[in-house]
Amino acid sequence: MNAYPDEITNFHQTLDSLKGINDVCSGIDNLEDVKSTNLNDPAYAHLPIATLIRTKGGLPNEVMLQFEFTIDKSPESLLSLEFISWFIRDQARGSNPMQLRTFALPPQTPNGTQLGQTLKFHIDLFIENAPDSLQPILDQIATINNTLTTFIRLYNIPTKN
């Protein structure tokens, strides 16, 4: 059973439709109570640490939607990743507070080597003055998804279908 709202599911499907993109998932974090002193705690490792250090933690009434995906390390995945990178940067330039960043776990643990196995990509969407209802945020995701879908067609970006 899919626990995501339709708007989120549709954005997942659009990202996952690109060749070489896999394992798309997402979550939401309330950043308001996150302090820069919390960022050494492994429980906060998925957060955009440099961004939160710059603002000395989360802003009042700020939430972050985070979309995570992996790539299959094929030439097509690099093309898709480059396209997503451009798209997110373009969205940010258009006043959508978004960023794309990498995420990885330590190279080695007591359980063995992880290097080469944990690389993921995070799309972070920051919502300041978060509304009481999720609907305005879901509407924003739907708009982003519609724009992404349009650009995939416009630039003839290779998809799995």
mmCIF file of C-alpha atoms in Angstrom, residues 1-10 12-13:
data_model
loop_
_atom_site.group_PDB
_atom_site.id
_atom_site.type_symbol
_atom_site.label_atom_id
_atom_site.label_comp_id
_atom_site.label_asym_id
_atom_site.label_seq_id
_atom_site.Cartn_x
_atom_site.Cartn_y
_atom_site.Cartn_z
ATOM 1 C CA MET A 1 0.000 0.000 0.000
ATOM 2 C CA ASN A 2 1.329 3.420 -0.977
ATOM 3 C CA ALA A 3 1.423 5.754 2.039
ATOM 4 C CA TYR A 4 2.292 8.846 0.004
ATOM 5 C CA PRO A 5 -0.205 11.465 -1.216
ATOM 6 C CA ASP A 6 -0.845 11.350 -4.970
ATOM 7 C CA GLU A 7 1.234 14.474 -5.653
ATOM 8 C CA ILE A 8 4.271 12.913 -3.970
ATOM 9 C CA THR A 9 3.705 9.552 -5.685
ATOM 10 C CA ASN A 10 3.509 11.284 -9.065
ATOM 11 C CA HIS A 12 8.430 9.828 -7.388
ATOM 12 C CA GLN A 13 7.176 8.193 -10.589
#
